[in-house]
Amino acid sequence: MRWTPHVTTVHAPRSDVPTPRPTDPPHIDDALVRDLVADRFPAWSGLPLRRWEPAGSDNVIYRLGDDLSVRLPRGEWAAGQAVKEHRWLPGLAARLPLAIPAPVGLGEPALGYPWHWSVSQWLPGTAARTELLTDPQRAARDLAGFLTTLWETPLPGQGSDDAAPTAEGLARRDRATRDAITATADRFDAAALTRVWEAALATTDDRAPRWVHGDMHDGNLLVVDGRLSAVIDFGGLAAGDPACDLVVAWTLFDAAARDTFRSLSGVDDATWTRGRGWAIATGLNAYTAYAAVNPRVAAATHRQITRAAAG
């Protein structure tokens, strides 16, 4: 049976207001967000609005009342995420065993803000960390079940109107990753990282692309009462190699839970090896970009990189 995606009507941008060039990062503040909500969704204009921190690197996040969130791309690199999530998440949500954000409104470019933005149901919880899990083995089982369900969900038809976006391949990160290994050689074991990286590049994925989350790490998981409750931030959702979703094995789990996660995720040795490569590449990318200015990111990515290098 063919899966028909949920499609939200996208209104054309308003032509009566200037929009900044895509290269100009917009200034996003309370007044702008309140005006955008009032312009696009007047029924929600009276709800309390408050900025949520810490937000991610792609989007500024606001709470809207008690039950909604507003997400606005920070830059052009994230500009297509809102439309993509509104197109695909409703269909996926019905299949997945953990909660994911339910889009309820798609905002249009307006009032000088140049990109689509989104309103979704607010999901309660705390960003996952290893020490928050009361039962790491259960968390490993729950997340393996979520990911295998996502990977096994049939992709939509490949026609021009409903083709899934394509995920980036590991090889495209080769130069940047090698440069980052060199740049951080005083903090990490460069030889060990290079061995892991080259082993990952030497493998191939011979299966057809599957749905992948595309940014699967502990910061995109929520915990309530010590249990995984939700998976958020589907900006990287695409058709690709499930190895990219294995990064979470080295961001969230200790060695024992990681073994359980690996076993239940059903991936072969080559896919696991590429997963370690993804953990090295994404960890180094975040470390070199943010460690000097964000101690929280520095600690998290240092742990990710060292765990992936060790095995």
Coordinates of N, CA and C in Angstrom, one line a residue, residues 127-136 139 218 223 226 228 248-255 257-258 303 307:
A127 N 16.3 17.1 28.1 CA 17.2 16.5 27.1 C 18.0 15.3 27.7
A128 N 18.1 14.3 27.0 CA 18.6 13.0 27.6 C 20.1 13.2 27.9
R129 N 20.5 12.6 29.0 CA 21.9 12.4 29.4 C 22.0 11.0 30.0
T130 N 23.2 10.4 29.9 CA 23.4 9.1 30.4 C 22.9 9.0 31.9
E131 N 23.3 10.0 32.7 CA 23.0 9.9 34.1 C 21.5 10.1 34.4
L132 N 20.7 10.5 33.5 CA 19.3 10.7 33.7 C 18.5 9.4 33.5
L133 N 19.1 8.4 32.9 CA 18.4 7.1 32.6 C 18.4 6.2 33.9
T134 N 17.3 5.9 34.4 CA 17.2 5.0 35.5 C 17.5 3.6 35.1
D135 N 17.2 3.2 33.9 CA 17.5 1.8 33.4 C 18.1 1.9 32.0
P136 N 19.4 2.1 31.9 CA 20.0 2.2 30.6 C 19.7 1.1 29.6
A139 N 16.4 1.8 28.1 CA 16.6 2.9 27.1 C 17.2 2.3 25.8
D218 N 22.0 12.4 21.9 CA 21.2 12.5 23.1 C 20.5 13.8 23.3
V223 N 13.7 12.8 28.1 CA 13.5 11.8 29.2 C 12.5 12.4 30.1
G226 N 13.1 9.3 34.1 CA 14.2 8.3 33.9 C 14.0 7.5 32.6
L228 N 13.2 7.2 28.3 CA 13.1 7.9 27.0 C 11.6 8.1 26.7
V248 N 24.1 7.9 18.3 CA 23.6 8.0 19.6 C 24.2 6.9 20.5
A249 N 24.6 5.8 19.9 CA 25.2 4.8 20.8 C 26.4 5.3 21.5
W250 N 27.1 6.3 21.0 CA 28.3 6.8 21.7 C 28.0 8.1 22.4
T251 N 26.9 8.7 22.2 CA 26.5 9.9 23.0 C 25.7 9.6 24.2
L252 N 24.9 8.5 24.2 CA 24.0 8.3 25.3 C 24.3 7.1 26.2
F253 N 24.9 6.0 25.6 CA 25.0 4.8 26.3 C 26.4 4.5 26.8
D254 N 26.4 3.8 28.0 CA 27.6 3.2 28.5 C 27.9 1.9 27.7
A255 N 29.0 1.3 27.9 CA 29.4 0.1 27.1 C 28.4 -1.0 27.1
A257 N 25.1 -0.9 27.8 CA 23.8 -0.5 27.1 C 24.1 -0.4 25.6
R258 N 25.3 0.0 25.2 CA 25.7 0.1 23.8 C 25.6 -1.2 23.2
R303 N 33.3 13.5 25.1 CA 32.9 12.1 25.5 C 32.5 11.3 24.3
R307 N 34.7 8.0 23.3 CA 33.9 6.7 23.3 C 34.0 6.0 21.9

